[in-house]
Amino acid sequence: MTTTVTTTEQLLAMRGKDGVIRVEDDLRIECDVPWSAGKEISGIEVDGNLDCSGYLYCSGYLDCRGNLYCSGYLYC
């Protein structure tokens, strides 16, 4: 199963109390995640594949147990 995010607001709403986004399956991010939003993300944990169609800023760590596809820039 793939979780698809189309806005930074949706992505930020997925954070836990510790600021980490955890997804048990695949995650597809179909929007750019600028520094202004990325600085609010403490980490991203994806048990499946992570597919970013834009650029992704993440001020914390990135843990991807599947494949990582990023057609834009990736800054962690």
mmCIF file of C-alpha atoms in Angstrom:
data_model
loop_
_atom_site.group_PDB
_atom_site.id
_atom_site.type_symbol
_atom_site.label_atom_id
_atom_site.label_comp_id
_atom_site.label_asym_id
_atom_site.label_seq_id
_atom_site.Cartn_x
_atom_site.Cartn_y
_atom_site.Cartn_z
ATOM 1 C CA MET A 1 0.000 0.000 0.000
ATOM 2 C CA THR A 2 1.288 3.458 -0.869
ATOM 3 C CA THR A 3 0.627 6.619 1.110
ATOM 4 C CA THR A 4 0.594 9.609 -1.248
ATOM 5 C CA VAL A 5 1.169 13.173 -0.049
ATOM 6 C CA THR A 6 0.436 16.130 -2.348
ATOM 7 C CA THR A 7 1.038 19.091 0.003
ATOM 8 C CA THR A 8 3.543 19.989 2.689
ATOM 9 C CA GLU A 9 0.641 20.462 5.088
ATOM 10 C CA GLN A 10 -0.345 16.805 4.627
ATOM 11 C CA LEU A 11 3.241 15.702 5.204
ATOM 12 C CA LEU A 12 3.649 17.784 8.349
ATOM 13 C CA ALA A 13 0.347 16.431 9.692
ATOM 14 C CA MET A 14 1.871 12.924 9.594
ATOM 15 C CA ARG A 15 4.499 13.787 12.245
ATOM 16 C CA GLY A 16 4.385 12.101 15.611
ATOM 17 C CA LYS A 17 4.912 13.955 18.890
ATOM 18 C CA ASP A 18 8.667 13.630 18.367
ATOM 19 C CA GLY A 19 8.473 15.227 14.913
ATOM 20 C CA VAL A 20 9.230 11.960 13.095
ATOM 21 C CA ILE A 21 7.123 10.806 10.139
ATOM 22 C CA ARG A 22 6.628 7.019 10.224
ATOM 23 C CA VAL A 23 5.080 5.052 7.348
ATOM 24 C CA GLU A 24 4.704 1.266 7.462
ATOM 25 C CA ASP A 25 4.504 0.849 3.672
ATOM 26 C CA ASP A 26 5.575 2.975 0.683
ATOM 27 C CA LEU A 27 5.535 6.787 0.780
ATOM 28 C CA ARG A 28 5.154 8.967 -2.318
ATOM 29 C CA ILE A 29 5.712 12.713 -1.909
ATOM 30 C CA GLU A 30 4.319 14.611 -4.912
ATOM 31 C CA CYS A 31 5.238 18.108 -3.751
ATOM 32 C CA ASP A 32 8.395 20.036 -3.015
ATOM 33 C CA VAL A 33 9.317 20.091 0.669
ATOM 34 C CA PRO A 34 11.147 23.405 1.188
ATOM 35 C CA TRP A 35 13.441 24.203 4.110
ATOM 36 C CA SER A 36 10.629 26.101 5.868
ATOM 37 C CA ALA A 37 8.683 22.819 6.169
ATOM 38 C CA GLY A 38 11.640 20.442 6.316
ATOM 39 C CA LYS A 39 13.073 22.087 9.425
ATOM 40 C CA GLU A 40 9.924 20.894 11.224
ATOM 41 C CA ILE A 41 10.647 17.228 10.392
ATOM 42 C CA SER A 42 12.884 15.421 12.902
ATOM 43 C CA GLY A 43 13.117 12.301 10.771
ATOM 44 C CA ILE A 44 11.400 10.153 8.179
ATOM 45 C CA GLU A 45 11.063 6.377 8.621
ATOM 46 C CA VAL A 46 9.641 4.408 5.692
ATOM 47 C CA ASP A 47 9.368 0.611 5.862
ATOM 48 C CA GLY A 48 8.910 0.412 2.069
ATOM 49 C CA ASN A 49 9.963 2.618 -0.814
ATOM 50 C CA LEU A 50 10.255 6.409 -0.675
ATOM 51 C CA ASP A 51 9.479 8.230 -3.930
ATOM 52 C CA CYS A 52 9.925 12.018 -4.104
ATOM 53 C CA SER A 53 8.863 13.755 -7.294
ATOM 54 C CA GLY A 54 10.271 17.101 -6.162
ATOM 55 C CA TYR A 55 12.964 18.202 -3.774
ATOM 56 C CA LEU A 56 13.032 17.158 -0.122
ATOM 57 C CA TYR A 57 14.561 18.981 2.821
ATOM 58 C CA CYS A 58 14.654 17.080 6.105
ATOM 59 C CA SER A 59 16.397 18.531 9.166
ATOM 60 C CA GLY A 60 16.625 15.089 10.784
ATOM 61 C CA TYR A 61 17.443 11.591 9.653
ATOM 62 C CA LEU A 62 16.092 9.523 6.770
ATOM 63 C CA ASP A 63 15.535 5.779 7.278
ATOM 64 C CA CYS A 64 14.280 4.043 4.132
ATOM 65 C CA ARG A 65 14.165 0.237 4.201
ATOM 66 C CA GLY A 66 13.179 0.003 0.528
ATOM 67 C CA ASN A 67 14.304 1.924 -2.531
ATOM 68 C CA LEU A 68 14.788 5.686 -2.545
ATOM 69 C CA TYR A 69 13.707 7.535 -5.694
ATOM 70 C CA CYS A 70 14.182 11.290 -5.803
ATOM 71 C CA SER A 71 13.821 13.220 -9.057
ATOM 72 C CA GLY A 72 14.669 16.496 -7.308
ATOM 73 C CA TYR A 73 17.249 17.462 -4.698
ATOM 74 C CA LEU A 74 17.570 15.586 -1.404
ATOM 75 C CA TYR A 75 18.907 17.427 1.636
ATOM 76 C CA CYS A 76 19.080 15.734 5.030
#
